[in-house]
Amino acid sequence: MVELARGLRLPEPVYVTRPTLPSLERFRESLEQVWDSRVLTNGGAFHQRLEAALCARLGVEHLSLFCNGTIALLVALQALRVSSGEVITTPFTFPATPHVLHWNGVTPVFCDIDPVTFNLCPEQVEALITPRTLAILPVHVFGQPCDVEALARISNRHGLRLIYDAAHAFGVRAGGRSIASFGDLTMLSFHATKLFTTIEGGALVSGSAALKARIDFLKNFGIADEETVVGPGINGKLNELQSAFGLLQLEQVDVEIAARRAVSARYRARLAGLPGLRLPPLDAPGVESNCSYFPVLVDRERFGLDRDALYAALKLFDVHARKYFHPLCSQIPAYRALPSAAPDRLPVAERVARQVLCLPIYGQLRPDVVERIADILWALHERASRG
Ligand SMILES: Cc1ncc(COP(=O)(O)O)c(C=O)c1O
């Protein structure tokens, strides 16, 4: 292995993602405008411009910016009065998803996932509905759209709220529509690790002006005007500096998506046929993905190494893949005693969490580096299968 690593090791570490930053010169110009205005936060001009620009880019009508995606999701539940009972969600997600349920006094009910998309399995969702169920909280994991039609049918049939965690799905389209336009509310995350970023940040996309107005009160302490506090709100505002950063980021997001698409295509071309490595699904008809992640499944028998051994071996070459999402949220101590968290109820999620590995992908990942990562994966397989 040492010999192999010496030959193929990358000259500098490659991480799972890296943000593409806007021009510092242009950001300085925006900062000068903020300095001149002395308006630093509370829905200033940059905040308003970013909300409008995001609506235009995403093809949605009502969007509220937030300081991060977690607070946005917390407020989404409050806005729809989901603050007791049970909500059906996926265990194959980032911990923020079940945590916002917990913080709202709701019991998460974990449901197994689809083996291809890794998203909530609609038939199993329906089987978990009880008189205590108030909502469904699916995640478009890795930007792969959920079965939005089936989930809409189920939520309508049972009178449930449908709130999407689209933290990974900026710019994704399904059935000719923005993925952010489905359900009662959709949350987006603009964290630094995301395709489109405001450093920290997020948004809620609402289906109506009235719901957006309620959300805008809730994210500003419930304050309607100087003398009126309409409800128990919180502070979820995005400031002017980050909004200005977001406007510059937005100008380059389509170039970033195209560049990630090229990285994804290169991985696919080079890794096709590598035994024991299952590549992410190709876009289904009507789906436009954003290629924000490149999750592979590692089958130990055929690849020759299991996921953990491959993850550790890649580090020797300075390739820092990530085990998203291991451990499953159902295994987090706060949730693992829940009946729905039992591993035998979540066989697909348990297997995927054991096998999944997200390879590095970002717009500025050079073609020769992608080629080298593919060479390393082939070499590791060949070495492992020689025994
Ligand atoms: C699926 C998912 N949901 C929620 C979040 C939380 O978003 P934020 O970091 O913007 O609070 C993240 C990631 O950060 C995520 O990956």
Coordinates of C-alpha atoms in Angstrom, one line a residue, residues 56-343:
A56 CA -36.3 34.4 -10.1
R57 CA -33.5 31.9 -10.2
L58 CA -35.5 29.1 -8.5
G59 CA -38.8 29.8 -10.3
V60 CA -40.7 30.3 -7.0
E61 CA -42.9 33.1 -5.8
H62 CA -42.4 33.4 -2.0
L63 CA -39.0 32.9 -0.3
S64 CA -37.8 34.0 3.1
L65 CA -34.1 34.2 3.9
F66 CA -32.7 32.8 7.1
C67 CA -29.5 32.8 9.1
N68 CA -29.2 29.0 8.5
G69 CA -31.2 26.1 7.3
T70 CA -31.7 24.6 10.7
I71 CA -33.5 27.7 12.1
A72 CA -35.5 27.8 8.9
L73 CA -36.7 24.3 9.4
L74 CA -37.5 25.0 13.0
V75 CA -39.6 28.0 11.9
A76 CA -41.3 26.0 9.2
L77 CA -42.7 23.6 11.8
Q78 CA -43.8 26.5 14.0
A79 CA -45.4 28.3 11.0
L80 CA -47.5 25.2 10.3
R81 CA -48.2 24.6 14.0
V82 CA -46.4 21.3 14.0
S83 CA -45.3 21.3 17.6
S84 CA -46.6 18.1 19.2
G85 CA -47.4 14.5 18.1
E86 CA -45.3 12.7 15.5
V87 CA -43.7 13.5 12.2
I88 CA -42.5 10.8 9.8
T89 CA -39.0 11.4 8.5
T90 CA -35.9 9.7 7.2
P91 CA -33.0 8.4 9.3
F92 CA -30.6 8.9 6.3
T93 CA -30.0 12.6 6.7
F94 CA -28.0 15.2 8.6
P95 CA -28.8 15.4 12.3
A96 CA -30.5 18.8 11.9
T97 CA -33.5 17.1 10.4
P98 CA -34.7 15.1 13.4
H99 CA -33.2 17.7 15.8
V100 CA -35.7 20.4 14.7
L101 CA -38.5 18.0 15.4
H102 CA -37.2 17.4 18.9
W103 CA -36.8 21.1 19.5
N104 CA -40.4 21.6 18.5
G105 CA -41.7 18.9 20.9
V106 CA -42.4 16.4 18.1
T107 CA -41.4 12.8 18.2
P108 CA -39.6 11.7 15.0
V109 CA -40.8 8.5 13.4
F110 CA -38.1 7.0 11.2
C111 CA -39.2 5.4 8.0
D112 CA -37.0 3.3 5.7
I113 CA -35.6 4.6 2.4
D114 CA -35.6 3.6 -1.2
P115 CA -32.6 1.6 -2.2
V116 CA -31.9 3.7 -5.4
T117 CA -32.7 7.3 -4.5
F118 CA -32.0 6.9 -0.7
N119 CA -35.1 9.0 -0.1
L120 CA -38.2 8.2 2.0
C121 CA -40.1 5.2 0.7
P122 CA -43.7 6.5 0.2
E123 CA -45.5 3.1 0.7
Q124 CA -43.7 2.7 4.1
V125 CA -44.6 6.3 5.1
E126 CA -48.2 5.5 4.7
A127 CA -47.9 2.4 6.9
L128 CA -46.4 4.5 9.7
I129 CA -49.3 7.1 9.9
T130 CA -51.1 7.1 13.3
P131 CA -53.7 9.4 14.8
R132 CA -50.7 11.3 16.3
T133 CA -49.0 12.0 12.9
L134 CA -49.1 15.7 12.0
A135 CA -46.7 15.9 9.1
I136 CA -44.2 14.2 6.8
L137 CA -40.6 15.6 6.6
P138 CA -38.8 14.1 3.6
V139 CA -35.3 15.1 2.6
H140 CA -34.2 15.3 -1.1
V141 CA -31.0 13.6 0.0
F142 CA -27.9 14.4 -2.2
G143 CA -30.2 16.6 -4.3
Q144 CA -32.0 13.5 -5.6
P145 CA -35.8 14.4 -5.8
C146 CA -38.2 12.5 -3.6
D147 CA -41.2 10.9 -5.1
V148 CA -43.1 14.2 -4.7
E149 CA -46.3 13.0 -6.4
A150 CA -46.7 9.9 -4.1
L151 CA -45.9 12.0 -1.0
A152 CA -48.4 14.7 -2.0
R153 CA -51.1 12.0 -2.5
I154 CA -50.4 10.5 0.9
S155 CA -50.3 13.8 2.7
N156 CA -53.6 14.9 1.1
R157 CA -55.3 11.6 1.8
H158 CA -54.4 11.8 5.5
G159 CA -54.6 15.6 6.0
L160 CA -50.9 15.9 6.9
R161 CA -48.5 18.8 6.4
L162 CA -45.7 18.1 4.0
I163 CA -42.4 20.0 4.7
Y164 CA -39.3 19.2 2.5
D165 CA -35.7 19.5 3.6
A166 CA -34.1 20.5 0.4
A167 CA -30.8 21.4 2.0
H168 CA -28.9 19.6 -0.8
A169 CA -31.3 20.4 -3.7
F170 CA -30.6 24.0 -4.8
G171 CA -31.6 24.4 -8.4
V172 CA -32.9 20.9 -8.8
R173 CA -36.0 20.4 -11.0
A174 CA -38.5 17.6 -11.2
G175 CA -41.4 17.2 -13.6
G176 CA -40.6 20.6 -15.1
R177 CA -40.9 22.4 -11.8
S178 CA -38.5 23.7 -9.2
I179 CA -38.0 21.1 -6.5
A180 CA -38.5 23.9 -4.0
S181 CA -42.1 24.4 -5.1
F182 CA -43.5 21.1 -3.7
G183 CA -45.2 20.6 -0.4
D184 CA -46.4 23.2 2.1
L185 CA -42.9 24.5 2.7
T186 CA -39.4 23.7 1.5
M187 CA -36.2 24.5 3.4
L188 CA -32.9 25.3 1.6
S189 CA -29.5 25.4 3.3
F190 CA -26.9 27.9 2.1
H191 CA -24.1 26.6 4.4
A192 CA -20.5 26.9 3.2
T193 CA -20.5 23.2 2.1
K194 CA -23.5 23.7 -0.1
L195 CA -23.6 24.4 -3.9
F196 CA -25.0 27.9 -3.4
T197 CA -23.8 29.5 -0.2
T198 CA -24.1 32.6 1.9
I199 CA -21.4 31.2 4.3
E200 CA -24.1 30.3 6.8
G201 CA -27.7 30.8 5.6
G202 CA -30.9 29.2 4.4
A203 CA -34.4 29.9 3.1
L204 CA -38.0 28.8 3.3
V205 CA -40.0 28.6 0.1
S206 CA -43.8 29.0 0.8
G207 CA -46.8 28.4 -1.3
S208 CA -48.6 31.6 -0.5
A209 CA -48.0 35.2 0.4
A210 CA -49.9 34.7 3.7
L211 CA -47.6 31.9 4.8
K212 CA -44.5 33.9 3.8
A213 CA -45.8 36.9 5.9
R214 CA -46.2 34.6 8.9
I215 CA -42.7 33.2 8.5
D216 CA -41.3 36.7 8.2
F217 CA -42.8 37.6 11.5
L218 CA -41.7 34.4 13.1
K219 CA -38.0 34.9 12.0
N220 CA -38.0 38.4 13.5
F221 CA -39.2 37.7 17.1
G222 CA -42.8 37.8 15.9
I223 CA -42.5 41.6 15.5
A224 CA -45.0 43.1 13.1
D225 CA -44.3 46.8 13.8
E226 CA -42.8 48.9 16.6
E227 CA -45.7 48.2 19.0
T228 CA -47.0 44.8 17.8
V229 CA -45.6 41.4 18.5
V230 CA -47.9 38.9 16.8
G231 CA -46.4 35.7 18.1
P232 CA -43.6 33.9 19.9
G233 CA -40.9 34.3 17.2
I234 CA -37.2 33.8 17.1
N235 CA -34.2 35.5 15.5
G236 CA -33.6 33.8 12.2
K237 CA -32.5 36.8 10.1
L238 CA -29.7 36.8 7.5
N239 CA -27.5 39.9 7.6
E240 CA -26.6 42.4 4.9
L241 CA -23.0 41.2 4.5
Q242 CA -24.0 37.6 3.8
S243 CA -26.9 38.7 1.6
A244 CA -24.4 40.7 -0.5
F245 CA -22.1 37.7 -0.7
G246 CA -25.1 35.6 -1.8
L247 CA -25.9 37.9 -4.6
L248 CA -22.4 37.5 -6.0
Q249 CA -22.5 33.7 -5.5
L250 CA -25.8 33.5 -7.4
E251 CA -24.2 35.1 -10.5
Q252 CA -21.9 32.1 -10.7
V253 CA -24.1 29.2 -9.6
D254 CA -25.0 28.0 -13.1
V255 CA -21.3 27.8 -14.0
E256 CA -20.7 25.9 -10.8
I257 CA -23.5 23.4 -11.6
A258 CA -22.2 22.9 -15.1
A259 CA -18.7 22.3 -13.8
R260 CA -20.0 19.8 -11.2
R261 CA -21.9 18.1 -14.0
A262 CA -18.6 17.7 -15.9
V263 CA -16.9 16.2 -12.8
S264 CA -19.8 13.8 -12.3
A265 CA -19.6 12.7 -16.0
R266 CA -15.9 12.1 -15.8
Y267 CA -16.3 10.0 -12.6
R268 CA -19.0 8.0 -14.4
A269 CA -16.9 7.4 -17.5
R270 CA -13.9 6.3 -15.5
L271 CA -15.7 4.3 -12.8
A272 CA -18.2 2.5 -15.0
G273 CA -17.5 -1.2 -14.7
L274 CA -15.4 -1.0 -11.5
P275 CA -16.7 -4.1 -9.7
G276 CA -18.4 -3.5 -6.4
L277 CA -18.8 0.3 -6.7
R278 CA -22.4 1.4 -7.4
L279 CA -22.6 4.9 -8.9
P280 CA -25.4 7.4 -8.2
P281 CA -28.5 7.0 -10.4
L282 CA -28.7 8.9 -13.7
D283 CA -31.4 11.7 -13.8
A284 CA -34.9 10.1 -14.2
P285 CA -37.0 11.7 -17.0
G286 CA -38.0 15.2 -16.1
V287 CA -35.3 15.5 -13.4
E288 CA -32.5 18.0 -13.6
S289 CA -30.1 17.3 -10.7
N290 CA -27.4 19.7 -9.4
C291 CA -24.6 17.1 -9.0
S292 CA -23.8 18.5 -5.6
Y293 CA -22.7 15.1 -4.2
F294 CA -21.2 12.0 -5.8
P295 CA -22.3 9.1 -3.4
V296 CA -21.1 5.6 -4.3
L297 CA -22.1 2.3 -2.6
V298 CA -19.2 0.0 -1.8
D299 CA -19.9 -3.8 -1.9
R300 CA -17.2 -5.5 0.1
E301 CA -17.5 -8.8 -1.7
R302 CA -17.0 -7.4 -5.2
F303 CA -14.8 -4.4 -4.6
G304 CA -12.5 -6.3 -2.2
L305 CA -12.6 -3.7 0.6
D306 CA -15.5 -2.5 2.7
R307 CA -16.5 1.1 2.9
D308 CA -14.6 1.8 6.1
A309 CA -11.4 0.3 4.7
L310 CA -11.8 2.2 1.4
Y311 CA -12.4 5.4 3.3
A312 CA -9.2 4.9 5.3
A313 CA -7.2 3.8 2.3
L314 CA -8.2 6.9 0.3
K315 CA -6.9 9.1 3.1
L316 CA -3.4 7.6 2.5
F317 CA -3.6 9.2 -1.0
D318 CA -4.8 12.5 0.6
V319 CA -8.4 11.9 -0.8
H320 CA -10.8 12.9 1.9
A321 CA -14.1 11.3 1.1
R322 CA -17.0 11.5 3.6
K323 CA -19.3 8.8 5.1
Y324 CA -22.5 10.8 4.6
F325 CA -24.8 9.7 6.4
H326 CA -23.2 7.4 8.8
P327 CA -24.2 6.9 11.6
L328 CA -27.9 7.0 10.7
C329 CA -29.9 9.6 12.7
S330 CA -31.9 6.7 14.2
Q331 CA -28.6 5.6 15.9
I332 CA -28.0 9.0 17.6
P333 CA -28.4 8.5 21.4
A334 CA -31.3 11.0 21.6
Y335 CA -33.4 8.8 19.2
R336 CA -32.1 5.3 19.3
A337 CA -34.6 4.1 21.9
L338 CA -37.5 5.1 19.8
P339 CA -39.5 2.1 18.4
S340 CA -39.1 3.4 14.9
A341 CA -35.3 3.5 15.3
A342 CA -34.9 -0.3 15.6
P343 CA -32.4 -1.4 13.0

